[in-house]
Short mmCIF file of C-alpha atoms in Angstrom, two decimals:
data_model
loop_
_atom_site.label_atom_id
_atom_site.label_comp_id
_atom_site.label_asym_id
_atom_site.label_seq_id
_atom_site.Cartn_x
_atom_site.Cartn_y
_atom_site.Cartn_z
CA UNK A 1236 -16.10 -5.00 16.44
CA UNK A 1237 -15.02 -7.63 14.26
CA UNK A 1238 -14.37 -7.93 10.46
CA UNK A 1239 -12.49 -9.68 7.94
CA UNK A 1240 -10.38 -12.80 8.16
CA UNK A 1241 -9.85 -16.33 5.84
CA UNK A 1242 -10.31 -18.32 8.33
CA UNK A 1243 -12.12 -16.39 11.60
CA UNK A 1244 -13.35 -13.44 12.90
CA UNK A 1245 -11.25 -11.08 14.36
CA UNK A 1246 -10.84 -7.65 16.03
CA UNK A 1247 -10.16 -4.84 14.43
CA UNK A 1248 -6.29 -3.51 14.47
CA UNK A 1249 -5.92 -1.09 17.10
CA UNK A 1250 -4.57 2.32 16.61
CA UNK A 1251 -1.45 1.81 18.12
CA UNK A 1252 -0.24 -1.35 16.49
CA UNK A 1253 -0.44 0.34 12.87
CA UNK A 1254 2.93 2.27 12.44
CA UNK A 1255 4.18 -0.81 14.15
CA UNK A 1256 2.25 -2.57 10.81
CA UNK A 1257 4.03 0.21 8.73
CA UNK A 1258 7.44 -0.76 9.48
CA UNK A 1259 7.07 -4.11 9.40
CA UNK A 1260 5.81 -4.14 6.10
CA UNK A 1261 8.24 -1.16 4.90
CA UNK A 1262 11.33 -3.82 5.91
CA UNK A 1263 9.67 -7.17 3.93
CA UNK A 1264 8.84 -4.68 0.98
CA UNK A 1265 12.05 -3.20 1.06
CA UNK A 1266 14.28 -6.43 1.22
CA UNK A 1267 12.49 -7.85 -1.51
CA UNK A 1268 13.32 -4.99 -3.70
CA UNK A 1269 16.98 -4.71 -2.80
CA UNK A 1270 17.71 -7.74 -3.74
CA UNK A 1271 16.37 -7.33 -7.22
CA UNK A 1272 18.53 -3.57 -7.59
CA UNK A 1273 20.45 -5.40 -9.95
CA UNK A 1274 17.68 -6.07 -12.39
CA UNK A 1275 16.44 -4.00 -15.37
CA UNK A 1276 14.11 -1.34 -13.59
CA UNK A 1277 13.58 0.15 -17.02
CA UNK A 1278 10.91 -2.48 -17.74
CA UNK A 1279 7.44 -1.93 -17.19
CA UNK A 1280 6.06 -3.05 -13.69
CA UNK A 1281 3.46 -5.84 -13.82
CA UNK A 1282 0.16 -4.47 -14.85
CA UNK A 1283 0.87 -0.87 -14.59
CA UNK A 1284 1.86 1.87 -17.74
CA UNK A 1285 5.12 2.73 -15.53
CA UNK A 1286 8.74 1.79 -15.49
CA UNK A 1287 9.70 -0.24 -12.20
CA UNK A 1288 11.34 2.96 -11.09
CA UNK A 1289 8.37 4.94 -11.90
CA UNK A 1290 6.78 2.98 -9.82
CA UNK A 1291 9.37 3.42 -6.86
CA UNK A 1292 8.91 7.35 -7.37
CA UNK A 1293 5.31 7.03 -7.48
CA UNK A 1294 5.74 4.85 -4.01
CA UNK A 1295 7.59 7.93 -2.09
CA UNK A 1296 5.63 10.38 -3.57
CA UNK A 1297 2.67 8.57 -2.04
CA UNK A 1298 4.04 8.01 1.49
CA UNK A 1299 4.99 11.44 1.80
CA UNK A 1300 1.86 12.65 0.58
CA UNK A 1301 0.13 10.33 3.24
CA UNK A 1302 2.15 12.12 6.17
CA UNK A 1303 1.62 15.44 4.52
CA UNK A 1304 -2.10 15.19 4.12
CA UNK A 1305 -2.18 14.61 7.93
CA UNK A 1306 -0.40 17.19 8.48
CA UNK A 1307 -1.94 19.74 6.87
CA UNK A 1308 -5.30 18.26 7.09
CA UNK A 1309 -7.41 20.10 4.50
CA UNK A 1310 -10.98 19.13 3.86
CA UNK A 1311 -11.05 19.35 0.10
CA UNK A 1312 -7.82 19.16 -1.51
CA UNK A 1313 -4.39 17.15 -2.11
CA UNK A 1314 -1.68 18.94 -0.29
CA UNK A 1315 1.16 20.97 -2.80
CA UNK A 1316 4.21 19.42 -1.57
CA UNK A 1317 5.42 16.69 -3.95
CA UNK A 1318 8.31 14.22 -3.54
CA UNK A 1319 10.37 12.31 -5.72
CA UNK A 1320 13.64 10.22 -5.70
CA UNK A 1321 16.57 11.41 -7.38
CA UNK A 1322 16.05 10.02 -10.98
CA UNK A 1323 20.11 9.52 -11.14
CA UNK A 1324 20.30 7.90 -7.91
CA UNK A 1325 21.65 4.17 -7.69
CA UNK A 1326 18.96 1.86 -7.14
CA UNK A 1327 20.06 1.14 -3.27
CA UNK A 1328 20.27 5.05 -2.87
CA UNK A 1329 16.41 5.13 -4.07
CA UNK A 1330 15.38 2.74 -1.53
CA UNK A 1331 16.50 4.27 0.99
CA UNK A 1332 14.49 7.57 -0.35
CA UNK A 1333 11.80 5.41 0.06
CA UNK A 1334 12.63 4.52 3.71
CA UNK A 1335 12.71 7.84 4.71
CA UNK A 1336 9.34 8.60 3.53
CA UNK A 1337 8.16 5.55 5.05
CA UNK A 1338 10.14 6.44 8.34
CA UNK A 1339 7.70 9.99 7.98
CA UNK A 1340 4.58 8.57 7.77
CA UNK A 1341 5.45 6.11 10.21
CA UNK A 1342 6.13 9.05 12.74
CA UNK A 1343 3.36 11.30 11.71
CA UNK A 1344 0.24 8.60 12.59
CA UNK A 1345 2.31 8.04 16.03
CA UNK A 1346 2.05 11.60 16.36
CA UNK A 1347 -1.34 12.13 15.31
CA UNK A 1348 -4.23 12.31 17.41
CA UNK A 1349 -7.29 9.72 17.11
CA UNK A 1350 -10.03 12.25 16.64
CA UNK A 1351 -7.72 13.98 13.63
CA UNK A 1352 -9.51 13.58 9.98
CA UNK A 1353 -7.98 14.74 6.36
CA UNK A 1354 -9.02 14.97 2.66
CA UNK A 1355 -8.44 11.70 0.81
CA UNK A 1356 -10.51 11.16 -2.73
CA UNK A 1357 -11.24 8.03 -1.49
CA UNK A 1358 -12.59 8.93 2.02
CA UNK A 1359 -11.54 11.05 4.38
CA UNK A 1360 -10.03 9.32 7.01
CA UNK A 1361 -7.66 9.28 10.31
CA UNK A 1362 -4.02 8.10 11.11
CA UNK A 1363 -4.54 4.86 11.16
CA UNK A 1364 -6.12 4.79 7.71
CA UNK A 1365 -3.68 6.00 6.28
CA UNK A 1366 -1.06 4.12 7.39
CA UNK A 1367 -2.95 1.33 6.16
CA UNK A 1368 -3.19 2.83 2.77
CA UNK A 1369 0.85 3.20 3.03
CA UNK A 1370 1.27 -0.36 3.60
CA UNK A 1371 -1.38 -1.15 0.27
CA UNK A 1372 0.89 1.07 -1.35
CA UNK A 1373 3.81 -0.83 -0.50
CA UNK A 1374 2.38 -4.16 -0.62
CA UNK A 1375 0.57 -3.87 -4.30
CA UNK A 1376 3.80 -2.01 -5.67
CA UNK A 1377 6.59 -4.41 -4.36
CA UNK A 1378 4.04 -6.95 -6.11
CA UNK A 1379 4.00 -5.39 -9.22
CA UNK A 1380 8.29 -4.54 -9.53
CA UNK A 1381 9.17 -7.73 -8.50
CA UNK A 1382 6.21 -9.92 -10.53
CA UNK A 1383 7.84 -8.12 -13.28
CA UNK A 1384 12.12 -7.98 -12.60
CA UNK A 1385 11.85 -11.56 -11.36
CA UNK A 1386 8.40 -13.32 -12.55
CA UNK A 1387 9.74 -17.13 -11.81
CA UNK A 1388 10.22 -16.43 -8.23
CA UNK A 1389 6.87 -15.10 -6.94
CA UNK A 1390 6.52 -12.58 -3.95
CA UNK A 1391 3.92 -12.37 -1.26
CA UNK A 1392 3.42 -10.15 2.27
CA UNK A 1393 2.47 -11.60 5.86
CA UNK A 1394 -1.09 -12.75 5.85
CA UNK A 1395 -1.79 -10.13 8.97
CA UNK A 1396 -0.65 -6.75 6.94
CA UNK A 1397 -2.64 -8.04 4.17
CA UNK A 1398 -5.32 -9.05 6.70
CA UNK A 1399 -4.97 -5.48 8.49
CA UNK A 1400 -5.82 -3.24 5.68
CA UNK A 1401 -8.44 -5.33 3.97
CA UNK A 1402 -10.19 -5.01 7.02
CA UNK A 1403 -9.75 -1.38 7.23
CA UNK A 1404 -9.93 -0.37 3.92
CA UNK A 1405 -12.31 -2.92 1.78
CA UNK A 1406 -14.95 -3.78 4.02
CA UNK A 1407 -17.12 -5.83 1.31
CA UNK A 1408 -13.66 -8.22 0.17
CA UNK A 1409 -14.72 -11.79 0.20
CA UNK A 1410 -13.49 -14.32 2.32
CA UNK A 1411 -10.78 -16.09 0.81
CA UNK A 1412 -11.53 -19.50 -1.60
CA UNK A 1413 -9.68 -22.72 -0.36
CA UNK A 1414 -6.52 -22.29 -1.16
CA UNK A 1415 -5.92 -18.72 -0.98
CA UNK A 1416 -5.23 -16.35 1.52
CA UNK A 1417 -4.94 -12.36 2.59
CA UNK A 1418 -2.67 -11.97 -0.21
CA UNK A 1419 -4.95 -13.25 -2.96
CA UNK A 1420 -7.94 -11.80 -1.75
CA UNK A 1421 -5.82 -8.16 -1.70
CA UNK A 1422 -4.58 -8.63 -5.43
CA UNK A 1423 -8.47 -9.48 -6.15
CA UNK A 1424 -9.84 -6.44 -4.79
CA UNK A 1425 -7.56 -4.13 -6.27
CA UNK A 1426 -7.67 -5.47 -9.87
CA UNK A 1427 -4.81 -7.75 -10.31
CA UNK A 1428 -5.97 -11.03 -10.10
CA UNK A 1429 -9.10 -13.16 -10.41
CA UNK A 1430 -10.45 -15.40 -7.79
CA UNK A 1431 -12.27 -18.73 -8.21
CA UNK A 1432 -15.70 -17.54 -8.87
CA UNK A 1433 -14.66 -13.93 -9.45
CA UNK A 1434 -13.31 -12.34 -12.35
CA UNK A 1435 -10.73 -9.73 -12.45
CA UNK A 1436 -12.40 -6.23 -11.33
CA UNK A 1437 -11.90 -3.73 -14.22
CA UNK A 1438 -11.99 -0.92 -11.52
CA UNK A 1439 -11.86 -0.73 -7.82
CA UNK A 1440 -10.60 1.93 -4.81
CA UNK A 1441 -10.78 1.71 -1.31
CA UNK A 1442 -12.80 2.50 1.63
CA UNK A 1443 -10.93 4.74 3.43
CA UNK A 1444 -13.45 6.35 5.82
CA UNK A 1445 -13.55 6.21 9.46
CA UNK A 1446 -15.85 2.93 10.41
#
C-alpha cells in the first residue's frame, strides 16, 4: 500500500516503527518548549482560546487519554480517568508531566496487540493510530505555544512525523505546493494555515479509522 508524500509515493509506516515515531517527536516537541519555559505562558497560544499552559494541560490530558482509551477499549465512550499537570508546577516540572504521559502511550501501543480497536469520536482505531494522533497532538500544540511565546523565530517538525500521520490520519491531504512541505500541508489540514490555492479550512478532524 502506498499513500501520501510531497515528493513520492511511499509505504505506509509499519506498526512497529510508530512509538519509535512517538518518542522521537515527544524529544523535538519537548526541547522546543523548554527552551521557551522562560517566556510568558499566560498568553494565549496561537490560534486557540487557551493560555500556553492550558494548552500544555490539554496536551497530557490527551496523551494519557490516548493510552487509556486503549486500555480500556470501550466501543462507545471516552474513558473517566482525566489527567492534568500540577497548575503550580514550574514550567520544567510540567514538561516533564508531559513526558511521562508521552512515555505511557509510548508503552501502551508497544504493548498493544494489532488486531486491538477502541472508541475515538473521530474513528475508532488501533495502536498505531493513536500514536499517530499523539504525535498530531504534539506537533500542532508545540506549533501553536511556541508561534505564540516566540513568533520571530518560527518552529517546524521532521518532514517524516509530519509525513507519518498525514498518511495515517488524513487520507484526502493534498500533495504539497512548491515550496512547502509535510509541515505546511499538516497546518493546512487542520485549520491553521492556507495553502496556495487553498484557503484556510474553517473546520476539519481526522481520519482515524483502521485503512
Amino acid at each position: 500500500m502506498t499513500t501520501w508524500t510531497d515528493t513520492a509515493p511511499v509505504t505506509t509506516t509499519p506498526p512497529a516503527t510508530w512509538p519509535g515515531l512517538l518518542a522521537t517527536a515527544t524529544d523535538t516537541c519537548l526541547d522546543a518548549l523548554l527552551e521557551r519555559a522562560g517566556q510568558d505562558w499566560s498568553r494565549p497560544a496561537h490560534g486557540l482560546d487557551w493560555t500556553c499552559r492550558d494548552t500544555l494541560d490539554h496536551l497530557a490530558l490527551g496523551l494519557t487519554g490516548y493510552a487509556g482509551l486503549l486500555i480500556a477499549r470501550p466501543t462507545d465512550r471516552y474513558i473517566t480517568l482525566f489527567a492534568s499537570l500540577d497548575p503550580q508546577a514550574p514550567l520544567p516540572a510540567c514538561l516533564e508531566g508531559l513526558r511521562i504521559a508521552a512515555s505511557l502511550l509510548g508503552s501502551t501501543v508497544r504493548d498493544t496487540p494489532s488486531d486491538v480497536r477502541a472508541w475515538h469520536l473521530w474513528g475508532h482505531s488501533d495502536a498505531a493510530g493513536f500514536a499517530a494522533m499523539g504525535i498530531t497532538e504534539l506537533l500542532l500544540h508545540t506549533y501553536d505555544i511556541t508561534r505564540a511565546l516566540d513568533p520571530d523565530s518560527p518552529w517546524a517538525p521532521d518532514d517524516a512525523l509530519c509525513a507519518a500521520v498525514l498518511t495515517r490520519l488524513f487520507p484526502d491531504a493534498p500533495e504539497a505546493p512548491s515550496g512547502h512541505g509535510p509541515f505546511d500541508v499538516l497546518l493546512w489540514c487542520t485549520g491553521r494555515a492556507p495553502l496556495p490555492g487553498l484557503p484556510r479550512r474553517t473546520a476539519w478532524q481526522w481520519d482515524g479509522r483502521v485503512r
